[in-house]
PDB file of C-alpha atoms in Angstrom:
ATOM      1  CA  MET A 199     135.319 102.492 115.871  1.00 59.00           C
ATOM      2  CA  ASN A 200     138.345 104.073 117.575  1.00 93.00           C
ATOM      3  CA  LYS A 201     139.154 103.537 121.234  1.00 96.00           C
ATOM      4  CA  PHE A 202     137.889 106.875 122.431  1.00 98.00           C
ATOM      5  CA  LEU A 203     134.546 106.667 120.643  1.00 97.00           C
ATOM      6  CA  GLU A 204     134.029 103.089 121.765  1.00 97.00           C
ATOM      7  CA  ILE A 205     134.425 104.023 125.427  1.00 98.00           C
ATOM      8  CA  LYS A 206     132.355 107.176 124.982  1.00 98.00           C
ATOM      9  CA  LYS A 207     129.534 105.092 123.556  1.00 98.00           C
ATOM     10  CA  LYS A 208     129.672 102.804 126.601  1.00 98.00           C
ATOM     11  CA  PHE A 209     129.693 105.772 128.986  1.00 98.00           C
ATOM     12  CA  GLU A 210     126.659 107.237 127.233  1.00 98.00           C
ATOM     13  CA  SER A 211     124.763 103.947 127.355  1.00 98.00           C
ATOM     14  CA  MET A 212     125.269 103.764 131.142  1.00 97.00           C
ATOM     15  CA  GLU A 213     124.498 107.430 131.838  1.00 98.00           C
ATOM     16  CA  ASP A 214     122.556 108.155 135.024  1.00 97.00           C
ATOM     17  CA  LYS A 215     121.136 111.647 134.611  1.00 97.00           C
ATOM     18  CA  GLU A 216     119.945 111.958 138.192  1.00 97.00           C
ATOM     19  CA  ASN A 217     123.300 110.940 139.600  1.00 98.00           C
ATOM     20  CA  SER A 218     125.144 113.140 137.105  1.00 98.00           C
ATOM     21  CA  ILE A 219     123.434 116.197 138.586  1.00 98.00           C
ATOM     22  CA  ALA A 220     124.426 115.156 142.113  1.00 97.00           C
ATOM     23  CA  MET A 221     128.025 114.449 141.103  1.00 98.00           C
ATOM     24  CA  SER A 222     128.338 117.754 139.297  1.00 97.00           C
ATOM     25  CA  LYS A 223     126.897 119.598 142.283  1.00 97.00           C
ATOM     26  CA  TYR A 224     129.448 117.909 144.579  1.00 97.00           C
ATOM     27  CA  MET A 225     132.203 119.264 142.333  1.00 96.00           C
ATOM     28  CA  ARG A 226     130.734 122.784 142.484  1.00 96.00           C
ATOM     29  CA  ASN A 227     129.193 122.381 139.020  1.00 97.00           C
ATOM     30  CA  MET A 228     132.582 122.810 137.388  1.00 96.00           C
ATOM     31  CA  PHE A 229     132.383 119.589 135.354  1.00 98.00           C
ATOM     32  CA  ASP A 230     129.835 117.533 133.475  1.00 98.00           C
ATOM     33  CA  PHE A 231     129.309 113.918 134.507  1.00 98.00           C
ATOM     34  CA  TYR A 232     127.707 110.817 133.079  1.00 98.00           C
ATOM     35  CA  GLY A 233     126.775 109.989 136.657  1.00 98.00           C
ATOM     36  CA  LEU A 234     128.786 106.769 136.830  1.00 98.00           C
ATOM     37  CA  PRO A 235     129.895 105.561 140.290  1.00 97.00           C
ATOM     38  CA  THR A 236     133.543 104.497 140.463  1.00 98.00           C
ATOM     39  CA  PRO A 237     132.962 100.703 140.313  1.00 98.00           C
ATOM     40  CA  LYS A 238     130.645 101.005 137.310  1.00 98.00           C
ATOM     41  CA  ARG A 239     132.990 103.437 135.562  1.00 98.00           C
ATOM     42  CA  LYS A 240     136.005 101.187 136.009  1.00 98.00           C
ATOM     43  CA  GLU A 241     134.068  98.132 134.904  1.00 98.00           C
ATOM     44  CA  ILE A 242     133.524  99.807 131.541  1.00 98.00           C
ATOM     45  CA  TYR A 243     137.222 100.197 130.769  1.00 98.00           C
ATOM     46  CA  ASN A 244     139.099  97.674 132.935  1.00 98.00           C
ATOM     47  CA  ASP A 245     139.464  95.176 130.093  1.00 97.00           C
ATOM     48  CA  PHE A 246     140.551  97.951 127.750  1.00 98.00           C
ATOM     49  CA  ILE A 247     143.344  98.999 130.130  1.00 98.00           C
ATOM     50  CA  LYS A 248     144.472  95.368 130.451  1.00 97.00           C
ATOM     51  CA  LEU A 249     144.855  95.225 126.687  1.00 96.00           C
ATOM     52  CA  GLU A 250     146.764  98.501 126.678  1.00 97.00           C
ATOM     53  CA  LYS A 251     149.202  97.115 129.254  1.00 97.00           C
ATOM     54  CA  LYS A 252     150.079  94.305 126.894  1.00 96.00           C
ATOM     55  CA  SER A 253     151.288  96.857 124.359  1.00 95.00           C
ATOM     56  CA  LYS A 254     153.712  98.325 126.948  1.00 95.00           C
ATOM     57  CA  LYS A 255     153.234 101.693 125.264  1.00 96.00           C
ATOM     58  CA  ILE A 256     151.218 104.683 126.404  1.00 98.00           C
ATOM     59  CA  ASP A 257     148.796 106.080 123.844  1.00 98.00           C
ATOM     60  CA  TRP A 258     149.133 109.806 124.568  1.00 98.00           C
ATOM     61  CA  ASP A 259     146.895 110.773 121.637  1.00 98.00           C
ATOM     62  CA  PHE A 260     144.103 108.747 123.193  1.00 98.00           C
ATOM     63  CA  LEU A 261     144.706 110.279 126.627  1.00 98.00           C
ATOM     64  CA  ASN A 262     144.738 113.792 125.199  1.00 98.00           C
ATOM     65  CA  LYS A 263     141.415 113.098 123.516  1.00 98.00           C
ATOM     66  CA  CYS A 264     140.004 111.891 126.816  1.00 98.00           C
ATOM     67  CA  TYR A 265     141.215 114.984 128.619  1.00 98.00           C
ATOM     68  CA  GLU A 266     139.581 117.245 126.060  1.00 98.00           C
ATOM     69  CA  ASP A 267     136.164 115.724 126.719  1.00 98.00           C
ATOM     70  CA  ASN A 268     133.829 117.711 128.946  1.00 97.00           C
ATOM     71  CA  HIS A 269     132.769 114.710 131.016  1.00 98.00           C
ATOM     72  CA  ARG A 270     134.799 114.171 134.179  1.00 98.00           C
ATOM     73  CA  GLU A 271     134.745 110.400 133.850  1.00 98.00           C
ATOM     74  CA  PHE A 272     137.178 110.748 130.960  1.00 98.00           C
ATOM     75  CA  GLN A 273     139.703 112.577 133.135  1.00 98.00           C
ATOM     76  CA  TYR A 274     139.301 109.784 135.709  1.00 98.00           C
ATOM     77  CA  LEU A 275     139.990 107.276 132.937  1.00 98.00           C
ATOM     78  CA  VAL A 276     143.234 109.130 132.161  1.00 98.00           C
ATOM     79  CA  TYR A 277     144.614 108.772 135.667  1.00 98.00           C
ATOM     80  CA  ASP A 278     143.438 105.160 136.006  1.00 98.00           C
ATOM     81  CA  TYR A 279     145.182 104.408 132.708  1.00 98.00           C
ATOM     82  CA  LEU A 280     148.397 106.131 133.788  1.00 98.00           C
ATOM     83  CA  LEU A 281     148.419 104.471 137.205  1.00 98.00           C
ATOM     84  CA  ALA A 282     148.021 101.083 135.530  1.00 98.00           C
ATOM     85  CA  MET A 283     150.774 101.929 133.021  1.00 98.00           C
ATOM     86  CA  LYS A 284     153.031 103.851 135.403  1.00 98.00           C
ATOM     87  CA  GLN A 285     156.046 101.626 134.794  1.00 97.00           C
ATOM     88  CA  TYR A 286     156.082 102.866 131.181  1.00 98.00           C
ATOM     89  CA  VAL A 287     155.927 106.563 132.117  1.00 98.00           C
ATOM     90  CA  SER A 288     159.288 108.281 131.675  1.00 98.00           C
ATOM     91  CA  TYR A 289     160.716 111.507 133.066  1.00 98.00           C
ATOM     92  CA  GLU A 290     160.194 113.088 129.647  1.00 98.00           C
ATOM     93  CA  ASP A 291     156.480 112.258 129.897  1.00 98.00           C
ATOM     94  CA  ILE A 292     156.019 114.449 132.959  1.00 98.00           C
ATOM     95  CA  SER A 293     155.539 117.506 130.746  1.00 98.00           C
ATOM     96  CA  LYS A 294     152.507 115.758 129.241  1.00 98.00           C
ATOM     97  CA  ILE A 295     151.114 115.026 132.694  1.00 98.00           C
ATOM     98  CA  GLN A 296     151.788 118.619 133.700  1.00 98.00           C
ATOM     99  CA  ASN A 297     149.374 119.666 130.962  1.00 98.00           C
ATOM    100  CA  TYR A 298     146.678 117.536 132.601  1.00 98.00           C
ATOM    101  CA  ILE A 299     147.500 118.994 136.009  1.00 98.00           C
ATOM    102  CA  THR A 300     147.077 122.568 134.797  1.00 98.00           C
ATOM    103  CA  ASN A 301     143.911 121.933 132.778  1.00 98.00           C
ATOM    104  CA  LYS A 302     140.502 121.154 134.276  1.00 98.00           C
ATOM    105  CA  SER A 303     142.325 121.331 137.597  1.00 98.00           C
ATOM    106  CA  TRP A 304     140.749 120.161 140.824  1.00 98.00           C
ATOM    107  CA  TRP A 305     141.758 117.945 143.729  1.00 97.00           C
ATOM    108  CA  ASP A 306     139.977 114.877 142.353  1.00 98.00           C
ATOM    109  CA  THR A 307     142.460 114.473 139.489  1.00 98.00           C
ATOM    110  CA  ILE A 308     145.545 116.028 141.075  1.00 98.00           C
ATOM    111  CA  ASP A 309     145.536 113.573 143.974  1.00 97.00           C
ATOM    112  CA  PHE A 310     145.982 110.654 141.567  1.00 98.00           C
ATOM    113  CA  LEU A 311     148.152 112.179 138.853  1.00 98.00           C
ATOM    114  CA  CYS A 312     150.688 113.065 141.553  1.00 98.00           C
ATOM    115  CA  LYS A 313     151.203 109.354 142.261  1.00 98.00           C
ATOM    116  CA  VAL A 314     152.219 108.707 138.662  1.00 98.00           C
ATOM    117  CA  ILE A 315     154.954 111.322 138.998  1.00 98.00           C
ATOM    118  CA  GLY A 316     155.943 109.883 142.366  1.00 98.00           C
ATOM    119  CA  ASP A 317     156.523 106.502 140.776  1.00 98.00           C
ATOM    120  CA  VAL A 318     158.776 108.066 138.146  1.00 98.00           C
ATOM    121  CA  GLY A 319     160.654 109.699 141.012  1.00 98.00           C
ATOM    122  CA  THR A 320     161.545 106.287 142.444  1.00 98.00           C
ATOM    123  CA  ARG A 321     163.248 105.505 139.137  1.00 97.00           C
ATOM    124  CA  ASN A 322     164.696 108.833 138.057  1.00 98.00           C
ATOM    125  CA  SER A 323     166.487 111.219 140.404  1.00 98.00           C
ATOM    126  CA  LYS A 324     165.794 114.194 138.109  1.00 98.00           C
ATOM    127  CA  VAL A 325     162.261 114.271 139.494  1.00 98.00           C
ATOM    128  CA  LYS A 326     163.635 115.534 142.809  1.00 98.00           C
ATOM    129  CA  ASP A 327     164.868 118.844 141.409  1.00 98.00           C
ATOM    130  CA  LEU A 328     161.707 119.226 139.352  1.00 98.00           C
ATOM    131  CA  MET A 329     159.483 118.783 142.396  1.00 99.00           C
ATOM    132  CA  ILE A 330     161.514 121.354 144.344  1.00 98.00           C
ATOM    133  CA  GLU A 331     160.970 123.731 141.429  1.00 98.00           C
ATOM    134  CA  TRP A 332     157.248 122.904 141.361  1.00 99.00           C
ATOM    135  CA  SER A 333     156.966 123.564 145.093  1.00 98.00           C
ATOM    136  CA  LYS A 334     157.812 127.203 144.347  1.00 98.00           C
ATOM    137  CA  SER A 335     155.241 127.524 141.570  1.00 98.00           C
ATOM    138  CA  GLU A 336     152.494 130.144 141.615  1.00 97.00           C
ATOM    139  CA  ASN A 337     150.081 127.505 140.330  1.00 98.00           C
ATOM    140  CA  ILE A 338     148.479 125.853 143.374  1.00 98.00           C
ATOM    141  CA  TRP A 339     147.889 122.553 141.568  1.00 98.00           C
ATOM    142  CA  ILE A 340     151.520 122.263 140.479  1.00 98.00           C
ATOM    143  CA  LYS A 341     152.537 123.081 144.045  1.00 98.00           C
ATOM    144  CA  ARG A 342     150.045 120.556 145.467  1.00 98.00           C
ATOM    145  CA  THR A 343     151.405 117.886 143.125  1.00 98.00           C
ATOM    146  CA  ALA A 344     154.913 118.488 144.459  1.00 99.00           C
ATOM    147  CA  ILE A 345     153.709 118.176 148.050  1.00 99.00           C
ATOM    148  CA  GLU A 346     151.771 114.982 147.409  1.00 98.00           C
ATOM    149  CA  HIS A 347     153.945 113.196 144.859  1.00 98.00           C
ATOM    150  CA  GLN A 348     155.404 110.822 147.472  1.00 98.00           C
ATOM    151  CA  LEU A 349     152.036 109.713 148.846  1.00 98.00           C
ATOM    152  CA  CYS A 350     151.950 105.995 149.652  1.00 97.00           C
ATOM    153  CA  LEU A 351     155.678 105.482 149.062  1.00 98.00           C
ATOM    154  CA  LYS A 352     156.110 104.504 152.725  1.00 98.00           C
ATOM    155  CA  GLU A 353     159.749 103.478 153.356  1.00 97.00           C
ATOM    156  CA  LYS A 354     160.744 104.758 149.902  1.00 97.00           C
ATOM    157  CA  THR A 355     159.823 108.311 150.918  1.00 98.00           C
ATOM    158  CA  ASP A 356     162.690 110.774 150.571  1.00 98.00           C
ATOM    159  CA  ILE A 357     162.205 112.610 153.873  1.00 98.00           C
ATOM    160  CA  LYS A 358     164.719 115.349 153.095  1.00 98.00           C
ATOM    161  CA  LEU A 359     162.869 116.078 149.877  1.00 98.00           C
ATOM    162  CA  LEU A 360     159.505 115.983 151.639  1.00 98.00           C
ATOM    163  CA  GLU A 361     160.740 118.453 154.247  1.00 98.00           C
ATOM    164  CA  GLN A 362     162.227 120.831 151.693  1.00 98.00           C
ATOM    165  CA  ILE A 363     159.076 120.866 149.585  1.00 99.00           C
ATOM    166  CA  ILE A 364     156.790 121.486 152.558  1.00 98.00           C
ATOM    167  CA  VAL A 365     159.007 124.243 153.935  1.00 98.00           C
ATOM    168  CA  ASN A 366     158.916 125.907 150.511  1.00 98.00           C
ATOM    169  CA  CYS A 367     155.123 125.955 150.772  1.00 98.00           C
ATOM    170  CA  PHE A 368     154.854 127.509 154.235  1.00 98.00           C
ATOM    171  CA  GLY A 369     153.051 130.836 154.468  1.00 97.00           C
ATOM    172  CA  SER A 370     150.295 129.976 152.000  1.00 97.00           C
ATOM    173  CA  ASP A 371     146.723 130.910 152.835  1.00 96.00           C
ATOM    174  CA  GLU A 372     145.452 128.524 150.163  1.00 98.00           C
ATOM    175  CA  PHE A 373     143.261 125.752 151.585  1.00 98.00           C
ATOM    176  CA  PHE A 374     144.366 123.165 149.034  1.00 98.00           C
ATOM    177  CA  ILE A 375     148.032 123.754 149.830  1.00 98.00           C
ATOM    178  CA  ASN A 376     147.694 123.618 153.608  1.00 98.00           C
ATOM    179  CA  LYS A 377     145.448 120.568 153.330  1.00 98.00           C
ATOM    180  CA  ALA A 378     148.013 118.858 151.097  1.00 98.00           C
ATOM    181  CA  ILE A 379     150.827 119.544 153.571  1.00 98.00           C
ATOM    182  CA  GLY A 380     148.814 117.936 156.342  1.00 98.00           C
ATOM    183  CA  TRP A 381     147.774 115.026 154.158  1.00 98.00           C
ATOM    184  CA  ALA A 382     151.348 114.285 153.042  1.00 98.00           C
ATOM    185  CA  LEU A 383     152.537 114.290 156.646  1.00 98.00           C
ATOM    186  CA  ARG A 384     149.570 112.253 157.841  1.00 98.00           C
ATOM    187  CA  ASP A 385     150.227 109.624 155.166  1.00 98.00           C
ATOM    188  CA  TYR A 386     153.901 109.336 156.102  1.00 98.00           C
ATOM    189  CA  SER A 387     153.055 109.210 159.816  1.00 98.00           C
ATOM    190  CA  LYS A 388     151.702 105.700 159.204  1.00 98.00           C
ATOM    191  CA  THR A 389     155.273 104.685 158.322  1.00 98.00           C
ATOM    192  CA  ASN A 390     157.342 106.964 160.560  1.00 98.00           C
ATOM    193  CA  PRO A 391     155.232 108.677 163.242  1.00 98.00           C
ATOM    194  CA  LYS A 392     158.271 109.930 165.169  1.00 98.00           C
ATOM    195  CA  TRP A 393     159.613 111.815 162.167  1.00 98.00           C
ATOM    196  CA  VAL A 394     156.259 113.488 161.580  1.00 98.00           C
ATOM    197  CA  ARG A 395     155.863 114.318 165.263  1.00 98.00           C
ATOM    198  CA  ASP A 396     159.317 115.889 165.309  1.00 98.00           C
ATOM    199  CA  PHE A 397     158.541 117.774 162.095  1.00 98.00           C
ATOM    200  CA  VAL A 398     155.370 119.286 163.553  1.00 98.00           C
ATOM    201  CA  ASP A 399     157.207 120.235 166.742  1.00 98.00           C
ATOM    202  CA  LYS A 400     160.033 121.822 164.752  1.00 98.00           C
ATOM    203  CA  TYR A 401     157.837 123.876 162.436  1.00 98.00           C
ATOM    204  CA  ASN A 402     154.770 124.362 164.623  1.00 97.00           C
ATOM    205  CA  ASP A 403     154.970 128.156 164.503  1.00 97.00           C
ATOM    206  CA  LYS A 404     155.229 128.181 160.699  1.00 98.00           C
ATOM    207  CA  MET A 405     152.486 125.658 159.910  1.00 98.00           C
ATOM    208  CA  ASP A 406     148.852 126.483 159.266  1.00 98.00           C
ATOM    209  CA  ASN A 407     146.448 125.042 161.851  1.00 98.00           C
ATOM    210  CA  LEU A 408     144.798 122.918 159.161  1.00 98.00           C
ATOM    211  CA  SER A 409     148.152 121.339 158.271  1.00 98.00           C
ATOM    212  CA  ILE A 410     148.883 120.582 161.930  1.00 98.00           C
ATOM    213  CA  LYS A 411     145.443 119.082 162.457  1.00 98.00           C
ATOM    214  CA  GLU A 412     145.738 116.802 159.433  1.00 98.00           C
ATOM    215  CA  ALA A 413     149.344 115.825 160.157  1.00 98.00           C
ATOM    216  CA  SER A 414     148.564 114.922 163.773  1.00 97.00           C
ATOM    217  CA  LYS A 415     145.594 112.678 163.072  1.00 96.00           C
ATOM    218  CA  TYR A 416     147.470 109.401 163.714  1.00 95.00           C
ATOM    219  CA  ILE A 417     150.178 110.608 166.090  1.00 93.00           C
TER     220      ILE A 417
END
């Protein structure tokens, strides 16, 4: 049995129909679910991902198959796989990840896929120009990825890049963009609260109230 079918069989055997309805409802009924809580879901494929890491090679055919499946747990498997294998993701692979970002798009996958791209950015300077380009995109999920791609980088955060990307996104009335701006600033405020405080002061009149509220949570 191939990798995809083996995991699918395990997902199906652990299906919780009652919880699947609740999980789908939480996601506005946009996706089907097996109803697997995160710990149970990860338990099913943790050993599989460990074996994949030993190969030091990303199986994009497998990931594409997972992303085609209607059940959301398979998209979660894709980002868990990529986060575990992030050191083997190259700049050239970002176009593949972009396909995941623009398909079956919602915050629950975007907010993890962005971190894979962020890790590539710490190794390849070409990501900087790409993220500036993405920050000007008409697609809100591409734009959100650009805003959030440096989440959790702490001292490795490129503050000039962060500022440029956020400024490019000012003026949006899209909730998911303004929330992302605030979240990115809030995350970095744990590392450099003064910079974030100064940023909010500098751009206060251009920032959405939601962005200011989120950014100011810890400062």
